[in-house]
Structures are given as C-alpha cells and as structure tokens.
Amino acid sequence: MAAPSPAETKTLSWKVGGMDCASCATKIRGAVERLPGVSDVKLSVMSETLTLSLDAGQTTPEAIEKRVNGLGYTAAALARAPAEKPAAKGSCCGHDHHEHDHGGQNHGRHGHGHAGHEHGEACRSDHAHCHDGHDHDPKPAKAAPASDHGHGLPGHVHEVTPDGARWYQTGKGRLVLGTGLLLGAAYAIRLLAADVGHWAFILACVIGVFPVAKRAFAAARAGIPFTIEMLMTIAAVGALFIGAAEEAALVVFLFAVGEVLEGVAADRARASIRALGDLVPKTALVEENGATRQVDAASLKIGQIVLVRPGDRIPADGEITNGISGIDESPVTGESVPKTKGIGEPVFAGSVNREAALRVRVDKAAEDNTIARIIRLVEEAQEARAPTERFIDRFSRWYMPAIVGLALLVALVPPLLLGAEWSTWIYRALALLLIGCPCALVISVPAAIAAALSAGARQGLLMKGGVVIETAAKTGLVAFDKTGTLTQGKPRVTDIVALAASESEVLALAAAVEHGSAHPLAEAVLERTRADGIAYAPAAEAAALAGQGVTGSVGGRAIFVGAPRHAEKRAAFDKRARLAAEELEAAGKTVAAVVVDGALAGLIALRDEPREDAAAAIAELKAMGIRSAMLTGDNARTGAAIAAGLGMEHKAELMPDDKVAAIKALAAEAPVMMVGDGINDAPALAAASIGVAMGSGTDVALETADGAVLKSRVRDVAALIRLARAAMANIRANITIALGLKAVFLVTSVLGYTGLWVAILADTGATVIVTANALRLLRFDAGKAS
C-alpha cells in the first residue's frame, strides 16, 4: 500500500478521560498504534490528551474513539487547526479566539495542556492564555458537549471534576460504592443466612469484576493481553472456581478503591499547574478614544492600551505608558516584595497592581504571555521522559509476561510433580498474579517528575522534562555568562574621586553634558545623579567626540567627560589622579575623567556590578560540591576582577563559538550546566549538558535552554539543582519501595503466608505510598539550603 500523501494525513487530538498514570498512557498508545494509518502518537498524562497523525482512508476518527473507549477511558475529539495553516510555535494552533462570557466561573479547575486545542466552544477566550498546550473546561451551563465527555463516566476519575461532581459521582467512584455496598450486604446476608451468603459474595464479585473484565478483553483484542485488568479478572474468576468467593469480592472492592485513589493523586499533581492558569484575569479594560470597554483578556491585541486599576491583576504582558505603582509579581516570579514601576518598564500578566491606576500597552498576545509560556514549558516537559522512566517502561514489558508465566508454574508444578493439592497452589498462583502488578513501579518515576516540575514552576524554576531533571541532579560544574546573568547587565557608578571639585559637583557636571544621551555609561551617570538628588542644568553646545567623550558648556565653563587617556591631552594628571585611575581600571572598572576649563575636577568609575545574590549563589554551589566558572566576552581585567570578587574560575574575551569550545572542554571534567541570558549565549546553552536561561533573558535563550530561572536570581540556579536532586532521591526511594514490597509479598504469596486480599492490598498500598511520596515534592522548598 502506498504511503498516504500529506493531504490525506490529518493531525487530530482527543481529550482522554481517566488517563491517570504512565501505564494508562502506555496501554492507550499500544492499542492505538496497532490501527492502520495511525502514526506519530503522543500522549500527555498531565493534560489528558491524545494526539496523532491519521490517514482517514485507512482508519476513521470514530474508530480511534471506539478503541480508546473500549479500554475503559473516554475520548472527546478536540477541534484541529486547518491543514493549510500549520500552527506557529507558541501560537494558538492557527485558530482565532472565540469570545464567551462565563461570568464568575472559576475557570482554572480543569485546564490541561495538549498539542491540539479545544477551539470554538472548547478553547475559551476567558482564560487569557489559550496556547500551545493549555486549555480549560468552562462552566457547565456554557460547556461544549465535547468538553463534558468522560466526566462522571466509567474510567474518568478526579477529586473534583470540572462539572462540580465529586469523586463518588464518577464511574470508578460509583463502582467503589456499588461493590462496597454489595460486599457489606453479602456480609449481612451471611450473618442472617449462612448458606445464601456464599452466593451473595459471588454476585458481588461478578458485578464488580464485569467492567474490569470488559476493559481487559478490549485491551487483549487490541493486542495488549498483559494488563492489570486482565490479572485482576483472572484472579477474581479463579478465586470463584476454587470456592474463595468472599476473598474474590474483597479483592475487586480493594482494586476499585486503588483506581479511585490513583485518579485523585493524579489530579493533585495537575492541580498546581492548573492554578497557574487562574492567575490571569478573564477580562480587561481597553482604552480607546478616551473611553474604556471591558473585553475578554484572551482577545487583547498587541499595541492596545489597557487600564489596570489598583487591586486588579494585569491582564497581559506589556509596558507601562502612564502611571507609577507598586507591582506585586509574586504570582509570576515568586518574588514577595512588590516592585515600584513606572513609564517604560515591563509588567507581566497575572501580577497585581497594588497602588495606583496604570495604563499598559499590550506587548504579547495571550498565548505568548509569561504565564502561558510557563504552563506550556511545564506541559511539554511532561512528555520528555526521563531515562529511568524509559528503562522501567521496557522492564515492565517483559516483567508482566514473566509474572504470568511464574504464576502458571506455581499453579501447575507442585500438584503435577509433587502431588500437592490443586486448590492450594492455584490460590497461591492467583495471589502471585495480583502482587505481581507493576503499577507502583511504573508510576514511581512519572509521579515524582510531575510533582517536581509543578513545584518548580510555582517557585520560578522551570525544567523541560524528566531527562533535564536527571541531568541537572548530576551537575558537577556550573558555567555562568557574566553580563546579565552574574551581573545586572547595565553599568552603575561605583566610585567618585573628587580632585578639584566636590563629589556632587563632579557628578553634576558630568550629568550636565551627558543629559539626553542614550549611551549606557551616560545613563548610569544620570541614574546616580537622580538617586543622590543632585540638581543640574543641561549643558549648552553638548556634543559627542567620536571615540573620545563628550563636551559642553555649563555656566560659561568648558566641560569634557571622557577616558583618562583622552583627558590627559586637556588637563594635567598629578600622581594622585594617575594612581587612582590605574587602581580603578585594575579593578575592571571603566573610568571617566571630568575636565573643567583645562583642570581635572575628578574621576567617575563605572562597572556592571554583580547581582546582590551572586556571591551567595556561588558559595551555595560550592557547599553542594559544585564548581563555578564565569565565561565572558568582556576584557580579561574586568573578568578577573568580577570572578575574584565572587570566588570562582573564569575565562574571558570569548566569542560565542569560543564559549562553546570552553563548555566542551569543561564537560570533559564534569557534567556542565550553562546559565546565560542573551542571544550570544544560545549556542553555549545548547552545547552544555544542560542549559538554563535567566527569566529576564531573550526569547531565543529561553527556547534554546533546557530550563529557566524566572526570578532572574543567581541563587535560583542552586535551588534548581537542589530540586532536581530531591526529585531523583524521591525516585530512588519510590523504586526501592515498589520493588521491595513486590519482593517481600511475592515470596510470602508463594509460601502461602499471604492471601488474595493481602496481595491486592499490598499492590494498591504500594501504588498509594509511591504516589504520596512523590506528592511530597509539591511542598519542597528549593530555596532552602539543606
């Protein structure tokens, strides 16, 4: 058969209800991939979505839904982008937003990311961040039918479902209640009529195991015979045949309880990401022609002016055009202290305006704002599986058949070769089947990864997947870019040397001739003048002398501000002046001499100073056993001065390709993490074992990097590594718990010390324990040094 042409192949997406763990995703992938015409299958447990490429001439979308539904899940089709308009990266899949008014709906209760969105009814513009990997279900009264599929039906479990239903209103919840009531009734009947009690337990078991068996045989028909549902069905039916009806009914009930708990735990892991979506307001006040009107925040366009009143959340990323106010950015960056911002300064969607009214020009569309990017990065990270997770996946593929084979040997060998009692060894084999389920092992890694990614996102620490977490945990050396990473990225006045005039006069004269200049050094002088409250009048006849400095006239006096080597041609430098200039330059500072009517009035030193937390960050890394190195394109003297002050290694005067070579050389010594912020850092970020971008950096750096520190604090680099190490320790503990419990109960089951109900309790218990242990990471404070 000829390969389908691109025109015949469509990319389709479904919201999958009940996909609560990695083994669920594996089962769905295996079943769907076997259908003809299906390729490029992607599943996201975090966003509960299935995306694939489909040749509709070989398999219809309805057949996909039937296959998924048959496995006990629910598949609700999501609208797709037109084939001729492929989605740009970070776009809303090529769709226009559709405006809906949902009143006071708590819109973030079920927002999950996916590769293809629910558009039209399902991609709601009231969320201000419909984007590549994020959508929210709306209020039930306005909900599209597709967005309700799977809620409250068998196979879909959430602690609180989007339509307001509690766990006991879902299919699995009703199964728990039903089997529990039947089990209780059977016990009551046995007390009243012992001979009828046995049949009551059989009835309870059959009714409870029926939906499980239905899913098991659907998976078997799809080519996946070895599933937990199949093991459960065999064990329950086998127990009935050997007269253990009471235990069979109890096992079915405990299995149903375990599935509900797994669904609740999965939703807990998703909740923190959904909470991020709640930060962006649903509506915004747009100013046009002097009047304001309320619009959906998701419909805001770049260039529009929005009014943000005191106490309101900012609806979009943008720049202040009017007003000064304290901005609380803690919802976005985690920074607890509000920042005072004014005209020309950037603000982020989701931040809270605390003090005065602001007018903000929208700079980014809803799908590209800071919150949307955070959510998108985290959701994409869920699909980047860790090496440990991939190994466990491969391990579980042969482990399940091996357990079934071992159970057959236990059931057959003793009776056939040793003449042992058949019912005893069949019972032990059934217990072995139940305890052999690898659920706890399979979920041990993805649960910890999801919790770590969610915890990191809340603390402004982004890592793009499990492989990044594993690599970050092994970091032995952190290489930092200097400008904008270790330093603020702009020069500041550090020293004023008064010679023939006072410090304030030297600064005022320099500011007078620098007034109106956009040069970074001029801006630093003017900023210091404003900070010190020094008054000055702009110089007359101000002019720039290319490569030398600036000149002007203040009160009839001729002023020159420039490098000492040029100033020496205009004024005499005595020993003190020359020595001061040399010492400042030796410290890696830029020196500007201020000359007034041919006399040296003073010197001003400027330098791009390290961030306030840079030294503490390097000390933290050292305490963690991690080396630090600074890679900079700056001159060797400045690089050496900054590095010495921070106590780290350095390499200076590096071009972007030199940084890549330096990274490769360092990688030969230890796994290297590169931290940078600029476009010139992108090649080095890509070349390192793991690249981390500063959140204040360029989009190119953020896209190239494997992770990001959104608060732009150097100490967060240590926090990110600390979180990665905690996640890996959690994963190791989970694997130990899962395998340890299996090993103990496999032995006790074969020896006859534990029965069926203990086996399923141990299996469910192991799953709950590893999930609960993983969820502890949601409360992990990465900022605290251990």
Short mmCIF file of C-alpha atoms in Angstrom, two decimals, residues 109-556:
data_model
loop_
_atom_site.label_atom_id
_atom_site.label_comp_id
_atom_site.label_asym_id
_atom_site.label_seq_id
_atom_site.Cartn_x
_atom_site.Cartn_y
_atom_site.Cartn_z
CA ARG A 109 -10.40 23.94 37.59
CA HIS A 110 -9.67 21.63 34.76
CA GLY A 111 -7.15 23.26 32.49
CA HIS A 112 -4.87 20.75 30.82
CA GLY A 113 -2.42 21.25 28.04
CA HIS A 114 -2.38 19.42 24.78
CA ALA A 115 -0.86 19.58 21.39
CA GLY A 116 -4.12 20.41 19.66
CA HIS A 117 -6.69 22.60 21.42
CA GLU A 118 -10.37 22.57 22.02
CA HIS A 119 -11.28 25.56 19.88
CA GLY A 120 -14.65 27.03 19.05
CA GLU A 121 -16.57 26.08 22.15
CA ALA A 122 -13.72 24.43 23.99
CA CYS A 123 -10.82 26.88 23.61
CA ARG A 124 -12.18 29.63 25.80
CA SER A 125 -11.10 33.20 25.42
CA ASP A 126 -11.94 33.96 29.03
CA HIS A 127 -8.75 32.32 30.16
CA ALA A 128 -6.28 34.78 28.74
CA HIS A 129 -3.87 32.02 27.86
CA CYS A 130 -5.20 29.63 25.28
CA HIS A 131 -1.92 28.49 23.91
CA ASP A 132 0.18 25.68 22.63
CA GLY A 133 -0.62 23.19 25.32
CA HIS A 134 -3.25 24.66 27.61
CA ASP A 135 -6.99 24.73 27.73
CA HIS A 136 -9.67 24.99 30.38
CA ASP A 137 -13.08 23.47 30.58
CA PRO A 138 -15.74 26.12 31.01
CA LYS A 139 -18.77 26.44 33.22
CA PRO A 140 -21.23 23.58 32.67
CA ALA A 141 -24.04 25.82 31.51
CA LYS A 142 -21.93 27.02 28.58
CA ALA A 143 -19.89 23.89 28.01
CA ALA A 144 -19.50 22.33 24.65
CA PRO A 145 -20.57 18.70 24.55
CA ALA A 146 -17.02 17.61 23.80
CA SER A 147 -15.62 19.12 26.90
CA ASP A 148 -18.04 17.19 29.07
CA HIS A 149 -17.27 13.78 27.64
CA GLY A 150 -15.70 11.46 30.09
CA HIS A 151 -16.74 13.26 33.24
CA GLY A 152 -18.73 11.07 35.52
CA LEU A 153 -18.45 8.09 33.17
CA PRO A 154 -16.61 4.84 33.96
CA GLY A 155 -12.90 5.34 33.63
CA HIS A 156 -12.68 9.02 34.47
CA VAL A 157 -11.71 9.99 37.99
CA HIS A 158 -10.97 13.34 39.53
CA GLU A 159 -11.07 14.53 43.10
CA VAL A 160 -13.40 17.29 41.96
CA THR A 161 -14.45 17.04 38.33
CA PRO A 162 -14.89 20.13 36.14
CA ASP A 163 -18.66 19.99 36.22
CA GLY A 164 -18.63 20.07 40.02
CA ALA A 165 -19.08 16.31 40.51
CA ARG A 166 -17.31 14.71 43.45
CA TRP A 167 -15.30 11.51 43.18
CA TYR A 168 -18.33 9.41 44.21
CA GLN A 169 -20.28 10.75 41.21
CA THR A 170 -17.74 9.36 38.72
CA GLY A 171 -17.86 5.92 37.16
CA LYS A 172 -15.00 4.50 39.23
CA GLY A 173 -16.41 6.18 42.33
CA ARG A 174 -19.81 4.57 41.75
CA LEU A 175 -18.07 1.23 41.22
CA VAL A 176 -16.37 1.59 44.61
CA LEU A 177 -19.66 2.47 46.30
CA GLY A 178 -21.53 -0.28 44.48
CA THR A 179 -19.02 -3.04 45.22
CA GLY A 180 -18.70 -1.77 48.80
CA LEU A 181 -22.45 -1.92 49.34
CA LEU A 182 -22.67 -5.36 47.75
CA LEU A 183 -19.78 -6.56 49.92
CA GLY A 184 -21.45 -5.16 53.04
CA ALA A 185 -24.77 -6.71 52.02
CA ALA A 186 -23.10 -10.06 51.45
CA TYR A 187 -21.60 -9.98 54.94
CA ALA A 188 -25.04 -9.09 56.39
CA ILE A 189 -26.74 -11.88 54.44
CA ARG A 190 -24.17 -14.41 55.65
CA LEU A 191 -24.94 -13.47 59.24
CA LEU A 192 -28.66 -13.98 58.66
CA ALA A 193 -28.47 -16.96 56.29
CA ALA A 194 -25.06 -18.60 56.02
CA ASP A 195 -25.99 -20.84 53.08
CA VAL A 196 -27.14 -17.87 50.98
CA GLY A 197 -24.13 -15.71 51.99
CA HIS A 198 -21.78 -17.58 49.64
CA TRP A 199 -23.96 -16.69 46.64
CA ALA A 200 -24.13 -13.07 47.76
CA PHE A 201 -20.31 -12.86 47.65
CA ILE A 202 -20.29 -14.45 44.19
CA LEU A 203 -22.85 -11.88 42.99
CA ALA A 204 -20.80 -9.01 44.48
CA CYS A 205 -17.64 -10.31 42.76
CA VAL A 206 -19.28 -10.84 39.35
CA ILE A 207 -20.95 -7.40 39.31
CA GLY A 208 -17.74 -5.70 40.47
CA VAL A 209 -15.38 -7.51 38.11
CA PHE A 210 -17.57 -7.14 35.00
CA PRO A 211 -16.42 -3.62 33.95
CA VAL A 212 -12.82 -4.59 34.75
CA ALA A 213 -13.07 -7.73 32.62
CA LYS A 214 -14.66 -5.74 29.81
CA ARG A 215 -11.62 -3.43 29.72
CA ALA A 216 -9.23 -6.37 29.98
CA PHE A 217 -10.68 -8.17 26.95
CA ALA A 218 -10.83 -4.91 24.97
CA ALA A 219 -7.10 -4.46 25.61
CA ALA A 220 -6.45 -8.09 24.67
CA ARG A 221 -8.32 -7.64 21.38
CA ALA A 222 -6.17 -4.55 20.76
CA GLY A 223 -3.06 -6.70 21.13
CA ILE A 224 -2.23 -5.93 24.79
CA PRO A 225 -3.08 -9.08 26.76
CA PHE A 226 -0.91 -8.41 29.81
CA THR A 227 -2.69 -5.67 31.75
CA ILE A 228 -3.55 -5.21 35.42
CA GLU A 229 -7.22 -5.56 34.44
CA MET A 230 -6.51 -8.99 32.92
CA LEU A 231 -4.56 -10.12 36.01
CA MET A 232 -7.41 -8.87 38.19
CA THR A 233 -10.03 -10.70 36.10
CA ILE A 234 -8.10 -13.98 36.11
CA ALA A 235 -7.54 -13.75 39.87
CA ALA A 236 -11.20 -12.96 40.65
CA VAL A 237 -12.65 -15.65 38.37
CA GLY A 238 -10.07 -18.20 39.52
CA ALA A 239 -10.90 -17.48 43.16
CA LEU A 240 -14.59 -18.14 42.44
CA PHE A 241 -13.75 -21.51 40.89
CA ILE A 242 -11.77 -22.66 43.93
CA GLY A 243 -14.51 -21.50 46.34
CA ALA A 244 -12.86 -18.29 47.64
CA ALA A 245 -15.84 -16.07 46.77
CA GLU A 246 -15.50 -13.85 49.84
CA GLU A 247 -11.88 -13.02 49.09
CA ALA A 248 -12.68 -12.54 45.39
CA ALA A 249 -15.34 -9.93 46.23
CA LEU A 250 -13.00 -8.18 48.67
CA VAL A 251 -10.20 -8.11 46.09
CA VAL A 252 -12.50 -6.49 43.49
CA PHE A 253 -13.53 -3.83 46.01
CA LEU A 254 -9.92 -3.04 47.00
CA PHE A 255 -8.92 -2.83 43.34
CA ALA A 256 -11.68 -0.29 42.68
CA VAL A 257 -10.55 1.75 45.71
CA GLY A 258 -6.98 1.72 44.39
CA GLU A 259 -8.10 3.07 41.00
CA VAL A 260 -10.01 5.93 42.62
CA LEU A 261 -7.02 6.84 44.81
CA GLU A 262 -4.76 6.80 41.75
CA GLY A 263 -7.07 9.20 39.93
CA VAL A 264 -7.25 11.55 42.92
CA ALA A 265 -3.45 11.56 43.23
CA ALA A 266 -3.05 12.27 39.50
CA ASP A 267 -5.38 15.24 39.76
CA ARG A 268 -3.42 16.59 42.73
CA ALA A 269 -0.28 16.61 40.58
CA ARG A 270 -2.13 18.50 37.83
CA ALA A 271 -3.73 21.00 40.21
CA SER A 272 -0.69 23.22 40.75
CA ILE A 273 -0.26 23.73 37.00
CA ARG A 274 -3.96 24.49 36.58
CA ALA A 275 -3.63 27.01 39.41
CA LEU A 276 -1.13 28.96 37.30
CA GLY A 277 -3.82 29.47 34.70
CA ASP A 278 -6.10 31.04 37.30
CA LEU A 279 -3.63 33.90 37.78
CA VAL A 280 -4.57 35.68 34.56
CA PRO A 281 -7.83 37.66 34.77
CA LYS A 282 -10.63 36.75 32.39
CA THR A 283 -11.41 40.33 31.40
CA ALA A 284 -9.54 43.56 30.69
CA LEU A 285 -10.44 47.25 30.39
CA VAL A 286 -9.32 48.52 26.97
CA GLU A 287 -8.94 52.28 26.46
CA GLU A 288 -9.92 53.59 23.04
CA ASN A 289 -10.59 57.21 22.13
CA GLY A 290 -10.73 58.24 25.78
CA ALA A 291 -13.36 55.62 26.68
CA THR A 292 -12.94 52.20 28.32
CA ARG A 293 -14.72 48.98 27.47
CA GLN A 294 -14.49 45.51 29.00
CA VAL A 295 -13.24 42.71 26.77
CA ASP A 296 -12.08 39.13 27.16
CA ALA A 297 -8.41 39.22 28.14
CA ALA A 298 -7.66 36.48 25.60
CA SER A 299 -8.82 38.73 22.79
CA LEU A 300 -6.32 41.51 23.58
CA LYS A 301 -4.16 42.50 20.63
CA ILE A 302 -0.59 43.76 20.64
CA GLY A 303 -0.50 47.56 20.83
CA GLN A 304 -3.80 48.01 22.66
CA ILE A 305 -3.81 50.14 25.83
CA VAL A 306 -5.40 48.59 28.92
CA LEU A 307 -6.36 50.34 32.15
CA VAL A 308 -5.27 48.47 35.28
CA ARG A 309 -6.92 49.78 38.44
CA PRO A 310 -5.44 49.41 41.95
CA GLY A 311 -6.03 45.87 43.19
CA ASP A 312 -6.55 44.46 39.67
CA ARG A 313 -4.44 41.75 38.11
CA ILE A 314 -2.57 42.80 34.98
CA PRO A 315 -4.26 41.06 32.01
CA ALA A 316 -1.31 40.89 29.60
CA ASP A 317 2.44 41.20 29.31
CA GLY A 318 3.22 44.77 28.36
CA GLU A 319 4.87 48.09 29.09
CA ILE A 320 3.61 50.92 31.33
CA THR A 321 2.69 54.00 29.29
CA ASN A 322 1.23 56.06 32.12
CA GLY A 323 1.44 55.93 35.91
CA ILE A 324 3.70 54.70 38.70
CA SER A 325 2.67 51.93 41.08
CA GLY A 326 3.89 49.07 43.23
CA ILE A 327 3.57 45.81 41.30
CA ASP A 328 3.27 42.52 43.20
CA GLU A 329 4.93 39.97 40.89
CA SER A 330 4.85 37.12 43.42
CA PRO A 331 2.17 35.17 41.49
CA VAL A 332 4.51 35.07 38.48
CA THR A 333 8.07 35.11 39.83
CA GLY A 334 7.60 34.22 43.50
CA GLU A 335 9.31 37.49 44.47
CA SER A 336 7.50 38.55 47.64
CA VAL A 337 8.42 42.27 47.72
CA PRO A 338 6.36 44.50 45.37
CA LYS A 339 8.42 46.48 42.86
CA THR A 340 7.75 50.13 42.09
CA LYS A 341 7.48 50.50 38.32
CA GLY A 342 6.82 53.45 36.06
CA ILE A 343 6.63 54.54 32.43
CA GLY A 344 8.64 52.36 30.05
CA GLU A 345 9.03 49.43 32.44
CA PRO A 346 7.72 45.94 31.66
CA VAL A 347 4.92 44.20 33.57
CA PHE A 348 3.70 40.60 33.48
CA ALA A 349 0.24 39.10 33.10
CA GLY A 350 -1.00 37.79 36.43
CA SER A 351 0.89 40.39 38.51
CA VAL A 352 -1.18 42.51 40.91
CA ASN A 353 -1.28 46.31 40.71
CA ARG A 354 -1.16 47.43 44.35
CA GLU A 355 -1.20 51.22 44.50
CA ALA A 356 -2.29 53.44 41.61
CA ALA A 357 -4.00 53.21 38.23
CA LEU A 358 -1.73 52.22 35.33
CA ARG A 359 -2.07 52.27 31.58
CA VAL A 360 -0.27 49.37 29.96
CA ARG A 361 0.46 48.79 26.28
CA VAL A 362 0.00 45.12 25.38
CA ASP A 363 3.28 43.70 24.06
CA LYS A 364 2.40 40.00 23.85
CA ALA A 365 -0.68 38.08 22.80
CA ALA A 366 -2.42 35.92 25.40
CA GLU A 367 -0.83 32.70 24.14
CA ASP A 368 2.67 34.17 24.49
CA ASN A 369 2.47 35.86 27.88
CA THR A 370 4.69 34.82 30.76
CA ILE A 371 2.11 32.59 32.46
CA ALA A 372 1.24 30.87 29.17
CA ARG A 373 4.90 30.20 28.45
CA ILE A 374 5.45 28.74 31.92
CA ILE A 375 2.47 26.42 31.56
CA ARG A 376 3.45 25.45 28.03
CA LEU A 377 7.02 24.65 29.05
CA VAL A 378 5.89 22.53 32.00
CA GLU A 379 3.30 20.63 29.98
CA GLU A 380 5.77 19.96 27.18
CA ALA A 381 8.22 18.81 29.84
CA GLN A 382 5.77 16.12 30.96
CA GLU A 383 6.25 14.40 27.61
CA ALA A 384 10.07 14.46 27.78
CA ARG A 385 10.54 11.16 29.56
CA ALA A 386 13.47 10.54 31.86
CA PRO A 387 15.96 7.73 31.05
CA THR A 388 14.92 5.96 34.26
CA GLU A 389 11.28 6.13 33.17
CA ARG A 390 12.10 4.71 29.73
CA PHE A 391 14.05 1.86 31.35
CA ILE A 392 11.13 0.99 33.66
CA ASP A 393 8.79 1.03 30.66
CA ARG A 394 10.99 -1.51 28.88
CA PHE A 395 11.36 -3.52 32.08
CA SER A 396 7.57 -3.73 32.63
CA ARG A 397 7.05 -5.11 29.09
CA TRP A 398 8.76 -8.38 29.90
CA TYR A 399 8.02 -8.29 33.64
CA MET A 400 4.23 -8.80 33.21
CA PRO A 401 4.52 -11.89 30.96
CA ALA A 402 7.20 -13.23 33.32
CA ILE A 403 4.82 -12.89 36.31
CA VAL A 404 2.04 -14.68 34.40
CA GLY A 405 4.48 -17.46 33.48
CA LEU A 406 5.68 -17.77 37.08
CA ALA A 407 2.09 -17.94 38.33
CA LEU A 408 1.37 -20.79 35.87
CA LEU A 409 4.40 -22.69 37.15
CA VAL A 410 3.30 -22.17 40.76
CA ALA A 411 -0.22 -23.44 39.90
CA LEU A 412 0.92 -26.49 37.89
CA VAL A 413 4.32 -27.74 39.07
CA PRO A 414 3.61 -28.66 42.77
CA PRO A 415 0.34 -30.54 42.01
CA LEU A 416 1.72 -32.33 38.93
CA LEU A 417 5.19 -33.19 40.19
CA LEU A 418 4.72 -33.34 43.96
CA GLY A 419 1.07 -34.36 44.20
CA ALA A 420 0.18 -31.24 46.15
CA GLU A 421 -3.40 -30.04 46.48
CA TRP A 422 -4.61 -28.19 43.37
CA SER A 423 -6.80 -25.61 45.14
CA THR A 424 -3.97 -24.52 47.48
CA TRP A 425 -1.46 -23.86 44.69
CA ILE A 426 -3.99 -22.28 42.33
CA TYR A 427 -4.90 -19.90 45.17
CA ARG A 428 -1.21 -19.05 45.70
CA ALA A 429 -0.72 -18.53 41.97
CA LEU A 430 -3.68 -16.12 41.89
CA ALA A 431 -2.19 -14.17 44.81
CA LEU A 432 1.10 -14.08 42.92
CA LEU A 433 -0.68 -12.61 39.87
CA LEU A 434 -2.13 -9.78 41.95
CA ILE A 435 1.05 -8.89 43.79
CA GLY A 436 2.98 -9.03 40.53
CA CYS A 437 1.20 -5.99 39.04
CA PRO A 438 3.88 -3.37 38.23
CA CYS A 439 1.61 -0.32 38.77
CA ALA A 440 3.59 1.09 41.68
CA LEU A 441 6.87 0.66 39.81
CA VAL A 442 5.55 2.20 36.58
CA ILE A 443 4.07 5.24 38.34
CA SER A 444 7.06 5.78 40.66
CA VAL A 445 9.05 7.91 38.19
CA PRO A 446 6.45 9.98 36.32
CA ALA A 447 4.63 10.87 39.56
CA ALA A 448 7.84 12.27 41.06
CA ILE A 449 8.76 14.06 37.82
CA ALA A 450 5.31 15.68 37.55
CA ALA A 451 5.40 16.80 41.18
CA ALA A 452 8.93 18.22 40.83
CA LEU A 453 8.04 20.13 37.64
CA SER A 454 4.91 21.54 39.29
CA ALA A 455 6.77 22.55 42.46
CA GLY A 456 9.50 24.16 40.38
CA ALA A 457 7.03 26.13 38.25
CA ARG A 458 5.47 27.61 41.39
CA GLN A 459 8.90 28.68 42.60
CA GLY A 460 10.02 30.14 39.28
CA LEU A 461 12.20 27.14 38.38
CA LEU A 462 11.45 25.54 35.02
CA MET A 463 12.89 22.27 33.77
CA LYS A 464 11.82 20.82 30.42
CA GLY A 465 11.20 17.22 31.38
CA GLY A 466 12.48 14.22 33.28
CA VAL A 467 15.70 13.94 31.30
CA VAL A 468 16.57 17.52 32.33
CA ILE A 469 15.87 16.71 35.99
CA GLU A 470 18.16 13.68 35.86
CA THR A 471 20.93 15.66 34.14
CA ALA A 472 20.60 18.65 36.48
CA ALA A 473 20.93 16.36 39.51
CA LYS A 474 24.31 15.15 38.19
CA THR A 475 25.71 18.67 37.60
CA GLY A 476 29.32 18.98 38.72
CA LEU A 477 30.16 22.40 37.28
CA VAL A 478 28.05 25.48 36.54
CA ALA A 479 29.30 27.85 33.84
CA PHE A 480 27.85 31.37 34.01
CA ASP A 481 27.73 34.08 31.40
CA LYS A 482 28.75 37.38 33.03
CA THR A 483 26.70 40.21 31.58
CA GLY A 484 23.02 39.99 32.53
CA THR A 485 23.49 36.70 34.37
CA LEU A 486 26.03 37.18 37.13
CA THR A 487 25.72 40.94 36.73
CA GLN A 488 22.73 43.28 36.29
CA GLY A 489 23.56 43.82 32.62
CA LYS A 490 23.97 47.58 32.87
CA PRO A 491 26.81 49.69 34.35
CA ARG A 492 26.46 51.60 37.60
CA VAL A 493 28.55 54.37 39.13
CA THR A 494 30.72 52.64 41.75
CA ASP A 495 33.26 55.35 42.71
CA ILE A 496 33.57 59.14 42.52
CA VAL A 497 37.05 60.57 43.11
CA ALA A 498 36.87 64.31 43.96
CA LEU A 499 40.01 66.23 42.95
CA ALA A 500 39.47 69.93 42.11
CA ALA A 501 35.74 69.82 42.95
CA SER A 502 33.35 68.07 45.37
CA GLU A 503 31.83 64.66 44.58
CA SER A 504 28.38 66.17 43.98
CA GLU A 505 29.82 68.85 41.68
CA VAL A 506 31.81 66.29 39.68
CA LEU A 507 28.64 64.22 39.23
CA ALA A 508 26.52 67.27 38.34
CA LEU A 509 28.98 68.47 35.70
CA ALA A 510 29.17 65.00 34.13
CA ALA A 511 25.36 64.72 34.14
CA ALA A 512 25.03 68.14 32.51
CA VAL A 513 26.99 67.12 29.40
CA GLU A 514 25.62 63.54 29.35
CA HIS A 515 22.00 64.74 29.54
CA GLY A 516 19.91 63.32 26.69
CA SER A 517 22.48 60.66 25.72
CA ALA A 518 21.34 57.05 25.29
CA HIS A 519 24.81 55.63 25.93
CA PRO A 520 24.79 53.07 28.81
CA LEU A 521 27.57 54.91 30.68
CA ALA A 522 25.69 58.22 30.34
CA GLU A 523 22.51 56.58 31.63
CA ALA A 524 24.43 55.23 34.64
CA VAL A 525 25.72 58.74 35.49
CA LEU A 526 22.24 60.26 35.15
CA GLU A 527 20.68 57.49 37.25
CA ARG A 528 23.20 58.05 40.06
CA THR A 529 22.56 61.82 39.90
CA ARG A 530 18.82 61.24 40.29
CA ALA A 531 19.37 58.75 43.10
CA ASP A 532 21.54 61.22 45.03
CA GLY A 533 19.07 64.06 44.44
CA ILE A 534 21.67 66.29 42.75
CA ALA A 535 20.30 69.16 40.68
CA TYR A 536 21.92 70.15 37.39
CA ALA A 537 21.17 72.14 34.27
CA PRO A 538 21.73 70.53 30.85
CA ALA A 539 24.91 71.76 29.20
CA ALA A 540 24.85 74.10 26.26
CA GLU A 541 26.53 73.14 22.99
CA ALA A 542 26.76 69.50 24.12
CA ALA A 543 28.47 67.30 21.53
CA ALA A 544 29.95 63.83 21.29
CA LEU A 545 33.53 63.40 20.13
CA ALA A 546 33.71 60.01 18.40
CA GLY A 547 35.86 57.59 20.36
CA GLN A 548 36.86 60.20 22.94
CA GLY A 549 34.00 61.50 25.05
CA VAL A 550 31.52 64.37 25.25
CA THR A 551 31.89 68.13 25.60
CA GLY A 552 29.61 71.00 26.56
CA SER A 553 29.38 74.34 28.32
CA VAL A 554 27.95 74.89 31.81
CA GLY A 555 27.76 78.45 33.11
CA GLY A 556 30.37 79.56 30.61
#
